[in-house]
Coordinates of C-alpha atoms in Angstrom, one line a residue:
X1 CA 189.6 -98.5 195.3
X2 CA 191.6 -96.4 192.8
X3 CA 195.0 -97.9 193.3
X4 CA 196.7 -101.1 194.4
X5 CA 197.7 -99.8 197.9
X6 CA 193.9 -99.0 198.7
X7 CA 193.3 -102.8 199.1
X8 CA 196.2 -103.0 201.4
X9 CA 195.1 -100.1 203.4
X10 CA 191.7 -101.8 203.9
X11 CA 193.2 -105.0 205.1
X12 CA 195.7 -103.2 207.5
X13 CA 192.9 -101.3 209.2
X14 CA 191.2 -104.5 209.9
X15 CA 194.2 -106.0 211.4
X16 CA 195.2 -102.9 213.5
X17 CA 195.4 -104.7 216.9
X18 CA 197.7 -107.4 215.8
X19 CA 199.9 -104.8 214.2
X20 CA 200.1 -102.8 217.4
X21 CA 200.9 -106.1 219.4
X22 CA 203.6 -107.1 217.1
X23 CA 205.0 -103.6 217.1
X24 CA 205.3 -103.4 220.9
X25 CA 206.8 -107.0 221.0
X26 CA 209.4 -106.3 218.3
X27 CA 210.4 -103.0 220.1
X28 CA 211.0 -104.6 223.5
X29 CA 212.9 -107.7 221.7
X30 CA 215.3 -105.6 219.6
X31 CA 215.8 -103.1 222.5
X32 CA 217.2 -105.9 224.6
X33 CA 219.4 -107.2 221.6
X34 CA 221.0 -103.7 221.8
X35 CA 221.4 -103.4 225.5
X36 CA 223.1 -107.1 225.8
X37 CA 226.2 -106.3 224.1
X38 CA 226.9 -103.2 226.3
X39 CA 226.3 -105.3 229.4
X40 CA 228.8 -107.8 228.3
X41 CA 231.4 -105.1 227.3
X42 CA 230.9 -103.4 230.7
X43 CA 231.6 -106.8 232.4
X44 CA 234.8 -107.3 230.4
X45 CA 236.1 -103.7 231.2
X46 CA 235.3 -104.4 235.0
X47 CA 237.2 -107.7 234.9
X48 CA 240.2 -105.7 233.2
X49 CA 240.0 -103.3 235.8
X50 CA 240.0 -106.0 238.5
X51 CA 236.4 -105.0 239.8
X52 CA 235.2 -108.6 239.9
X53 CA 232.2 -108.2 242.3
X54 CA 230.6 -105.6 240.1
X55 CA 231.5 -107.7 237.1
X56 CA 229.6 -110.7 238.4
X57 CA 226.3 -108.5 239.0
X58 CA 226.5 -106.8 235.6
X59 CA 226.8 -110.5 234.2
X60 CA 223.8 -111.6 236.2
X61 CA 221.9 -108.7 234.8
X62 CA 223.1 -109.9 231.2
X63 CA 222.0 -113.4 231.9
X64 CA 218.6 -112.2 232.8
X65 CA 218.4 -110.0 229.8
X66 CA 219.4 -113.0 227.6
X67 CA 216.5 -115.1 229.2
X68 CA 214.0 -112.2 228.6
X69 CA 215.3 -111.9 225.1
X70 CA 214.6 -115.5 224.5
X71 CA 211.1 -115.2 225.9
X72 CA 210.2 -112.2 223.7
X73 CA 211.7 -114.2 220.8
X74 CA 209.0 -116.8 221.3
X75 CA 206.3 -113.9 221.9
X76 CA 207.4 -112.2 218.6
X77 CA 207.1 -115.5 216.7
X78 CA 203.5 -115.7 218.3
X79 CA 202.8 -112.1 217.6
X80 CA 203.9 -112.7 213.6
X81 CA 201.7 -115.7 213.0
X82 CA 198.8 -113.7 214.7
X83 CA 199.3 -110.8 212.5
X84 CA 200.0 -113.0 209.5
X85 CA 196.7 -115.1 209.8
X86 CA 194.7 -111.8 210.3
X87 CA 196.3 -110.4 207.1
X88 CA 195.8 -113.5 205.1
X89 CA 192.3 -113.9 206.2
X90 CA 191.4 -110.4 205.5
X91 CA 192.9 -110.4 202.0
X92 CA 191.2 -113.7 201.2
X93 CA 187.8 -112.3 202.4
X94 CA 188.5 -109.1 200.3
X95 CA 189.4 -111.1 197.2
X96 CA 186.5 -113.5 197.6
X97 CA 184.0 -110.6 198.1
X98 CA 185.4 -108.6 195.2
X99 CA 185.3 -111.7 192.9
X100 CA 181.5 -112.2 193.7
X101 CA 181.0 -108.5 193.1
X102 CA 182.8 -108.6 189.7
X103 CA 181.5 -109.3 186.2
X104 CA 182.0 -112.4 184.2
X105 CA 183.5 -110.2 181.5
X106 CA 186.1 -108.9 183.9
X107 CA 186.8 -112.2 185.3
X108 CA 187.4 -113.8 182.0
X109 CA 190.8 -112.1 181.8
X110 CA 192.2 -114.5 184.4
X111 CA 192.9 -118.1 183.6
X112 CA 192.6 -120.8 186.4
X113 CA 196.3 -120.8 187.3
X114 CA 196.8 -117.0 187.6
X115 CA 193.5 -116.9 189.7
X116 CA 194.7 -119.6 192.2
X117 CA 198.1 -118.0 192.4
X118 CA 196.8 -114.5 193.2
X119 CA 194.5 -116.0 195.8
X120 CA 197.3 -118.1 197.4
X121 CA 200.9 -117.2 196.4
X122 CA 200.3 -113.3 196.0
X123 CA 198.2 -113.1 199.2
X124 CA 200.9 -114.9 201.1
X125 CA 203.6 -112.4 199.7
X126 CA 201.5 -109.4 200.7
X127 CA 200.7 -110.9 204.3
X128 CA 204.4 -112.1 204.8
X129 CA 205.8 -108.6 203.7
X130 CA 203.7 -106.6 206.2
X131 CA 204.5 -108.9 209.0
X132 CA 208.1 -108.7 208.6
X133 CA 208.1 -105.1 207.8
X134 CA 207.8 -103.9 211.5
X135 CA 210.9 -105.7 212.5
X136 CA 212.8 -104.7 209.4
X137 CA 211.9 -101.1 210.2
X138 CA 213.2 -101.6 213.7
X139 CA 216.5 -103.2 212.4
X140 CA 217.1 -100.2 210.1
X141 CA 216.6 -97.8 213.2
X142 CA 219.1 -99.9 215.0
X143 CA 221.5 -99.2 212.2
X144 CA 221.1 -95.5 212.6
X145 CA 221.7 -95.8 216.4
X146 CA 224.7 -97.9 215.8
X147 CA 226.1 -95.3 213.4
X148 CA 225.9 -92.6 216.1
X149 CA 227.6 -94.8 218.5
X150 CA 230.5 -95.3 216.2
X151 CA 230.8 -91.6 215.8
X152 CA 231.0 -91.1 219.5
X153 CA 233.7 -93.9 219.8
X154 CA 235.7 -92.7 217.0
X155 CA 235.3 -90.1 214.1
X156 CA 237.2 -92.4 211.6
X157 CA 235.1 -95.5 212.6
X158 CA 231.9 -93.4 211.9
X159 CA 233.1 -92.1 208.5
X160 CA 233.9 -95.6 207.4
X161 CA 230.6 -96.8 208.7
X162 CA 228.8 -94.0 206.7
X163 CA 230.9 -94.8 203.4
X164 CA 230.0 -98.5 203.8
X165 CA 226.2 -97.6 204.3
X166 CA 226.3 -95.5 201.0
X167 CA 227.9 -98.1 198.8
X168 CA 225.6 -100.8 200.3
X169 CA 222.5 -98.8 199.7
X170 CA 223.6 -98.0 196.1
X171 CA 224.0 -101.7 195.4
X172 CA 220.6 -102.4 196.9
X173 CA 218.8 -99.6 194.8
X174 CA 220.6 -100.4 191.5
X175 CA 219.3 -103.9 191.9
X176 CA 215.8 -103.0 192.5
X177 CA 214.7 -103.0 188.9
X178 CA 216.3 -106.2 187.9
X179 CA 214.8 -108.0 190.9
X180 CA 211.3 -106.8 190.1
X181 CA 211.7 -108.1 186.5
X182 CA 212.9 -111.4 187.6
X183 CA 210.1 -111.9 190.1
X184 CA 207.3 -110.9 187.5
X185 CA 208.9 -113.3 185.0
X186 CA 208.9 -116.2 187.6
X187 CA 205.2 -115.5 188.5
X188 CA 204.1 -115.6 184.9
X189 CA 205.8 -118.8 184.3
X190 CA 204.3 -120.1 187.6
X191 CA 200.8 -119.1 186.3
X192 CA 201.4 -120.8 183.0
X193 CA 202.6 -124.1 184.6
X194 CA 199.7 -124.2 187.0
X195 CA 197.2 -123.6 184.1
X196 CA 198.6 -126.5 182.0
X197 CA 198.6 -128.7 185.1
X198 CA 194.9 -127.8 185.6
X199 CA 194.3 -128.4 182.0
X200 CA 195.7 -131.9 182.3
X201 CA 193.5 -132.9 185.1
X202 CA 190.2 -131.5 183.7
X203 CA 191.1 -133.0 180.3
X204 CA 192.2 -136.4 181.1
X205 CA 189.3 -138.1 179.2
X206 CA 190.1 -136.2 176.1
X207 CA 193.8 -137.0 176.5
X208 CA 193.2 -140.7 176.7
X209 CA 190.5 -140.6 173.9
X210 CA 192.8 -138.7 171.3
X211 CA 196.0 -140.4 172.7
X212 CA 197.6 -137.0 173.2
X213 CA 199.4 -137.8 176.5
X214 CA 202.9 -137.4 175.0
X215 CA 202.4 -134.0 173.7
X216 CA 200.5 -132.9 176.8
X217 CA 203.4 -134.2 179.0
X218 CA 205.9 -132.2 176.8
X219 CA 203.8 -129.2 177.5
X220 CA 203.9 -129.7 181.3
X221 CA 207.7 -130.5 181.1
X222 CA 208.4 -127.3 179.1
X223 CA 206.3 -125.1 181.4
X224 CA 208.1 -126.8 184.4
X225 CA 211.5 -126.0 183.1
X226 CA 210.5 -122.7 182.1
X227 CA 209.4 -121.9 185.7
X228 CA 212.4 -123.7 187.2
X229 CA 214.9 -121.5 185.2
X230 CA 213.2 -118.5 186.0
X231 CA 212.9 -119.3 189.8
X232 CA 216.8 -120.1 189.7
X233 CA 217.6 -116.8 188.1
X234 CA 215.4 -115.0 190.5
X235 CA 217.1 -116.4 193.5
X236 CA 220.5 -116.2 192.2
X237 CA 220.0 -112.7 191.2
X238 CA 218.5 -111.8 194.6
X239 CA 221.4 -113.5 196.4
X240 CA 224.2 -112.0 194.4
X241 CA 223.0 -108.5 195.2
X242 CA 222.3 -109.5 198.8
X243 CA 225.6 -111.2 199.5
X244 CA 227.4 -108.4 197.8
X245 CA 226.2 -106.0 200.4
X246 CA 226.9 -108.6 203.2
X247 CA 230.5 -109.2 201.9
X248 CA 231.1 -105.6 202.1
X249 CA 230.0 -105.1 205.5
X250 CA 232.1 -108.3 206.6
X251 CA 235.2 -106.7 205.0
X252 CA 234.4 -103.4 206.9
X253 CA 233.9 -105.3 210.2
X254 CA 237.2 -106.9 210.1
X255 CA 239.0 -103.6 209.1
X256 CA 237.4 -101.9 211.9
X257 CA 238.4 -104.7 214.2
X258 CA 242.2 -104.2 213.3
X259 CA 241.8 -100.5 213.5
X260 CA 240.2 -101.0 217.0
X261 CA 243.3 -103.1 218.0
X262 CA 245.5 -100.4 217.0
X263 CA 243.5 -97.8 219.0
X264 CA 243.8 -100.1 222.1
X265 CA 247.6 -100.3 221.7
X266 CA 247.8 -96.5 221.8
X267 CA 245.5 -96.2 224.6
X268 CA 242.5 -94.5 222.9
X269 CA 240.0 -97.5 223.2
X270 CA 239.1 -100.1 225.8
X271 CA 238.7 -103.7 225.2
X272 CA 235.0 -103.6 225.9
X273 CA 234.5 -101.0 223.3
X274 CA 236.1 -103.1 220.8
X275 CA 233.8 -106.0 221.6
X276 CA 230.7 -103.8 221.2
X277 CA 232.1 -102.6 217.9
X278 CA 232.6 -106.2 216.6
X279 CA 229.1 -107.3 218.1
X280 CA 227.3 -104.1 216.4
X281 CA 228.9 -104.9 213.0
X282 CA 227.2 -108.4 213.4
X283 CA 224.0 -106.5 213.9
X284 CA 224.9 -104.2 211.0
X285 CA 225.2 -107.3 208.6
X286 CA 221.8 -108.4 209.9
X287 CA 220.4 -104.9 209.4
X288 CA 221.6 -104.4 205.8
X289 CA 220.5 -107.9 205.1
X290 CA 217.2 -106.8 206.3
X291 CA 217.4 -103.6 204.2
X292 CA 218.2 -105.7 201.2
X293 CA 215.4 -108.0 201.8
X294 CA 213.1 -105.1 202.2
X295 CA 214.2 -103.9 198.9
X296 CA 213.4 -107.3 197.4
X297 CA 210.2 -107.8 199.3
X298 CA 209.0 -104.4 198.0
X299 CA 209.7 -105.5 194.6
X300 CA 207.6 -108.7 195.1
X301 CA 205.1 -106.8 197.0
X302 CA 204.6 -104.3 194.0
X303 CA 203.9 -107.4 191.5
X304 CA 201.7 -109.1 194.0
X305 CA 199.7 -105.9 194.8
X306 CA 199.2 -105.0 191.2
X307 CA 198.0 -108.8 190.5
X308 CA 195.6 -108.5 193.5
X309 CA 194.4 -105.3 192.4
X310 CA 193.7 -106.3 188.8
X311 CA 191.5 -109.0 190.4
X312 CA 189.2 -106.5 192.2
X313 CA 189.6 -103.3 190.1
X314 CA 186.3 -103.9 188.1
X315 CA 184.2 -105.0 190.9
X316 CA 180.8 -103.1 191.5
X317 CA 180.6 -101.0 194.4
X318 CA 178.2 -102.2 197.1
X319 CA 174.9 -100.3 196.9
X320 CA 173.0 -99.8 200.2
X321 CA 169.4 -98.9 199.8
X322 CA 168.1 -96.0 202.0
X323 CA 165.2 -98.1 203.0
X324 CA 164.1 -101.6 203.0
X325 CA 162.5 -102.2 199.5
X326 CA 159.8 -104.9 199.3
X327 CA 159.2 -105.9 195.6
X328 CA 155.4 -106.6 195.0
X329 CA 155.4 -106.0 191.2
X330 CA 157.3 -108.8 189.8
X331 CA 157.2 -107.7 186.2
X332 CA 160.5 -107.4 184.6
X333 CA 161.1 -105.0 181.7
X334 CA 164.1 -104.9 179.2
X335 CA 164.0 -101.4 177.5
X336 CA 166.6 -100.6 174.6
X337 CA 169.0 -103.1 175.9
X338 CA 172.4 -103.4 174.2
X339 CA 174.6 -106.0 175.6
X340 CA 177.8 -108.0 174.6
X341 CA 180.4 -106.8 172.1
X342 CA 179.3 -103.6 170.4
X343 CA 180.2 -104.8 166.9
X344 CA 178.4 -108.2 167.4
X345 CA 176.2 -107.8 170.3
X346 CA 174.2 -110.4 172.1
X347 CA 171.3 -108.2 172.5
X348 CA 170.9 -105.1 170.3
X349 CA 168.4 -102.5 171.4
X350 CA 166.2 -105.1 172.7
X351 CA 162.9 -104.4 174.5
X352 CA 160.4 -106.8 176.1
X353 CA 158.3 -107.7 179.0
X354 CA 158.7 -110.6 181.5
X355 CA 155.3 -110.9 183.1
X356 CA 155.1 -111.3 186.9
X357 CA 153.2 -114.1 188.4
X358 CA 153.5 -116.3 185.4
X359 CA 155.7 -118.7 183.4
X360 CA 157.7 -117.0 180.7
X361 CA 159.7 -118.8 178.2
X362 CA 162.6 -117.2 176.1
X363 CA 163.1 -119.3 172.9
X364 CA 165.4 -119.1 170.1
X365 CA 168.6 -120.5 168.4
X366 CA 171.8 -120.9 170.5
X367 CA 173.3 -117.6 169.3
X368 CA 169.9 -115.7 169.3
X369 CA 170.6 -113.8 172.5
X370 CA 169.2 -116.2 175.1
X371 CA 172.4 -116.4 177.1
X372 CA 172.5 -112.6 177.2
X373 CA 169.1 -112.3 179.0
X374 CA 170.4 -114.8 181.7
X375 CA 173.7 -113.0 182.0
X376 CA 171.7 -109.8 182.7
X377 CA 169.2 -111.1 184.9
X378 CA 171.9 -112.6 187.1
X379 CA 173.9 -109.4 187.0
X380 CA 176.9 -111.3 185.7
X381 CA 177.8 -108.3 183.4
X382 CA 176.4 -105.0 182.7
X383 CA 174.6 -103.9 179.5
X384 CA 176.3 -100.9 177.5
X385 CA 172.8 -99.2 177.0
X386 CA 169.2 -99.4 178.2
X387 CA 167.6 -100.2 181.4
X388 CA 166.4 -103.5 183.2
X389 CA 163.7 -103.1 185.9
X390 CA 162.0 -105.1 188.3
X391 CA 158.8 -103.3 189.3
X392 CA 159.8 -99.8 189.3
X393 CA 163.4 -100.4 190.5
X394 CA 166.4 -100.5 188.0
X395 CA 168.2 -103.7 189.1
X396 CA 171.5 -101.8 188.7
X397 CA 170.3 -100.0 191.9
X398 CA 169.7 -103.1 193.8
X399 CA 172.6 -104.2 196.1
X400 CA 173.8 -107.9 195.6
X401 CA 172.7 -109.4 198.9
X402 CA 169.1 -108.2 198.4
X403 CA 169.1 -108.9 194.7
X404 CA 170.3 -112.5 195.0
X405 CA 167.6 -113.2 197.6
X406 CA 165.1 -112.1 195.1
X407 CA 166.4 -113.9 191.9
X408 CA 168.0 -117.5 191.6
X409 CA 168.9 -119.7 188.6
X410 CA 169.9 -123.1 187.7
X411 CA 171.1 -124.6 184.5
X412 CA 171.8 -128.0 183.2
X413 CA 175.4 -128.4 184.7
X414 CA 175.2 -130.2 188.0
X415 CA 177.7 -128.1 189.8
X416 CA 177.6 -129.5 193.4
X417 CA 180.2 -129.0 196.2
X418 CA 182.2 -132.0 197.5
X419 CA 179.7 -132.2 200.5
X420 CA 176.9 -134.5 201.4
X421 CA 173.5 -134.2 199.5
X422 CA 172.1 -132.9 202.9
X423 CA 174.8 -130.2 203.2
X424 CA 174.6 -129.1 199.7
X425 CA 170.8 -128.5 200.2
X426 CA 171.3 -127.0 203.6
X427 CA 173.2 -124.1 202.0
X428 CA 170.1 -122.9 200.6
X429 CA 167.6 -124.0 203.2
X430 CA 168.6 -125.5 206.5
X431 CA 165.1 -127.1 207.3
X432 CA 165.6 -130.7 206.7
X433 CA 162.1 -131.6 206.9
X434 CA 161.2 -129.1 204.0
X435 CA 164.3 -130.7 202.1
X436 CA 162.7 -134.1 202.4
X437 CA 159.4 -132.7 201.4
X438 CA 160.6 -131.1 198.2
X439 CA 162.7 -134.2 197.0
X440 CA 159.5 -136.3 197.6
X441 CA 157.6 -133.8 195.5
X442 CA 160.3 -134.2 192.7
X443 CA 160.2 -137.9 193.1
X444 CA 163.9 -138.4 194.0
X445 CA 163.5 -139.0 197.7
X446 CA 163.5 -142.8 197.2
X447 CA 166.6 -142.7 194.9
X448 CA 168.5 -140.7 197.7
X449 CA 167.2 -143.0 200.5
X450 CA 168.5 -146.1 198.5
X451 CA 172.1 -144.8 198.6
X452 CA 174.4 -146.4 201.1
X453 CA 174.5 -143.2 203.2
X454 CA 171.2 -141.7 202.2
X455 CA 171.2 -137.8 202.4
X456 CA 174.7 -138.1 204.1
X457 CA 176.2 -139.4 200.8
X458 CA 179.0 -137.1 199.7
X459 CA 178.3 -135.9 196.2
X460 CA 181.0 -136.6 193.3
X461 CA 182.4 -139.4 195.5
X462 CA 182.4 -143.3 194.8
X463 CA 179.2 -143.5 196.9
X464 CA 177.5 -141.2 194.6
X465 CA 175.4 -143.6 192.3
X466 CA 172.6 -141.1 191.4
X467 CA 171.6 -141.2 187.9
X468 CA 172.1 -138.1 185.7
X469 CA 168.3 -137.3 185.6
X470 CA 168.3 -137.4 189.4
X471 CA 171.1 -135.2 189.6
X472 CA 169.3 -132.4 187.5
X473 CA 166.4 -133.0 189.6
X474 CA 168.4 -132.5 192.7
X475 CA 169.7 -129.2 191.2
X476 CA 166.0 -128.3 190.7
X477 CA 165.4 -129.2 194.4
X478 CA 167.9 -126.4 195.2
X479 CA 166.1 -123.5 193.4
X480 CA 162.6 -124.7 194.9
X481 CA 164.3 -124.7 198.3
X482 CA 165.7 -121.2 197.7
X483 CA 162.2 -120.1 196.8
X484 CA 163.2 -116.8 195.4
X485 CA 160.4 -114.5 193.8
X486 CA 162.2 -114.9 190.5
X487 CA 163.3 -118.2 189.3
X488 CA 165.4 -118.9 186.1
X489 CA 165.7 -122.3 184.5
X490 CA 168.4 -122.3 181.9
X491 CA 168.1 -125.1 179.4
X492 CA 167.1 -127.7 182.0
X493 CA 164.0 -129.3 180.6
X494 CA 165.5 -130.7 177.4
X495 CA 167.7 -132.9 179.6
X496 CA 164.7 -134.3 181.7
X497 CA 162.8 -137.5 181.1
X498 CA 159.1 -136.8 180.1
X499 CA 158.0 -137.9 183.4
X500 CA 160.4 -135.7 185.5
X501 CA 159.5 -132.8 183.1
X502 CA 155.9 -133.2 183.9
X503 CA 156.6 -133.3 187.5
X504 CA 158.6 -130.0 187.6
X505 CA 156.2 -128.2 185.2
X506 CA 153.2 -129.0 187.5
X507 CA 155.1 -127.7 190.6
X508 CA 156.0 -124.6 188.6
X509 CA 152.2 -124.1 187.6
X510 CA 151.3 -124.5 191.3
X511 CA 153.6 -121.8 192.5
X512 CA 153.5 -119.3 189.6
X513 CA 150.9 -117.0 191.2
X514 CA 153.6 -115.8 193.6
X515 CA 156.6 -116.1 191.4
X516 CA 158.1 -114.9 188.2
X517 CA 159.2 -118.0 186.4
X518 CA 161.6 -117.7 183.5
X519 CA 162.6 -120.6 181.3
X520 CA 165.2 -120.8 178.7
X521 CA 164.2 -123.6 176.4
X522 CA 162.9 -124.6 172.9
X523 CA 161.0 -127.6 174.3
X524 CA 157.7 -127.5 172.7
X525 CA 155.8 -129.2 175.7
X526 CA 157.3 -126.3 178.0
X527 CA 156.1 -123.6 175.5
X528 CA 152.6 -125.0 175.4
X529 CA 152.2 -124.4 179.2
X530 CA 154.0 -121.0 179.1
X531 CA 151.8 -117.9 179.9
X532 CA 154.3 -115.5 177.8
X533 CA 156.8 -116.6 175.2
X534 CA 159.7 -114.2 174.1
X535 CA 160.9 -115.3 170.7
X536 CA 164.4 -114.1 169.8
X537 CA 166.2 -114.2 166.5
X538 CA 169.5 -112.6 165.4
X539 CA 169.8 -111.1 169.0
X540 CA 166.4 -109.1 168.7
X541 CA 162.9 -109.8 169.7
X542 CA 160.7 -111.1 166.9
X543 CA 157.6 -111.6 168.7
X544 CA 156.0 -112.0 172.1
X545 CA 152.8 -113.9 173.0
X546 CA 151.3 -117.2 174.0
X547 CA 151.9 -120.5 172.4
X548 CA 149.1 -120.0 169.9
X549 CA 150.4 -116.8 168.7
X550 CA 154.0 -117.8 168.5
X551 CA 153.6 -121.2 166.9
X552 CA 152.4 -119.3 163.8
X553 CA 155.6 -117.3 163.5
X554 CA 158.1 -118.5 160.6
X555 CA 160.9 -118.1 162.9
X556 CA 159.5 -120.3 165.6
X557 CA 158.8 -123.1 162.9
X558 CA 162.3 -122.7 161.7
X559 CA 163.7 -123.3 165.2
X560 CA 161.5 -126.3 165.9
X561 CA 162.4 -127.8 162.6
X562 CA 166.2 -127.4 163.6

């Protein structure tokens, strides 16, 4: 996708049938609205001429038209919601997919408030605009028909209508830039306020611990006031421009009404025609209001589309393999990999091998480059230079769906969804018997069973009484249930008790013949059972080998001493 509108084109194509349905309903709906005043004026003229019988029949047809109009009013509302739901769903799917396909570096440009607003408010703006666009375009076409009718009725009425239109459109276009600026400012303040509110919720412990509620409350109050002021400016600004146009048309309508009365007195117009002019001017008010709303909507749309595009612009393109690829060689090779800030890289020209069908441990200080290894193996970001291969395949050439069925990872954070234990584990493996088997192997089945609702206990709820160590073991259960060929354990073992550490390492020893196991840890017990150790220091590989070889290295001794 090379420009913001490309995302919208993709979404509109997927919602094509709802767009067509709405278009047909809107045309019929507005067509009846145009015909009804003509029927009414015809009935009035027939009554004036004394042709009461025909006037009654015309009135009956008008009543039927009004009933059908109201029916299509309901149908149009239904079609609007069907189209809106389709657009909103497709924008959301596109956004979610592109976020998943994006790098962590790219996503770091967005704070929480901005991301949530893009995925809710901006998607709503885009979906709402395109749902209303069909009807608004039809209303503008109505305006053109009305002007043609005015010229047919009287030349001066037609000219007055054109002058009014030119002045109205000038006001609308002159307001465009200002409206866009006001809307952009409002959204920025909205993002900032939501971010601060989110910080308040997530930092409530620190706020209490340091007694900083008052300054935090002031931040919230200030951001709320800034947003409220910007919202007021935007709405008042929009309304001033919009009502200026409406006021101009209202003034013109009464001027034309007075001129119409004059034409009737001199015998150049019938009463029915005057009623049509008055009624059509009401539709002109609505039409130009829609035109002004389109202008406002376009400015809002432009801001929202640009924000949405910034979210998806750097996502990786989906790769499709020409043939199904089966990885048999589980050896992983880093060759001349440069990753991170070029001035201060996390990995600088690094080369090393991760042996397949074995336990590999990456060891080093916190800033030695271990995090870079995990980032790249999870394809969270891309390296600047060098290659990373699994077997003979460059991981950059493997599509995400295939890759994440090949590689999985856990770290010490127990990020579970607000679902039951069973449902959380079902996400990776829906065989409940196997879930129970793995939990028994890890020694946590009894802890889960003793909970009030057992495996149906909602995690992170008041009924979740699991100990921190059990939560970590539950996290390990997920990666064992996923059972990918490559498993990454990032900083897990230092947080486990000796008993639990031994249980997990025994399991990994039993499965390593069919898996490549990568552990990021400095724990000496883990290093002793590792088949291959990669020692990092200052973002470079110092040495590789088994524990006997690595333990003699001075860098390793410094790490253990720290």
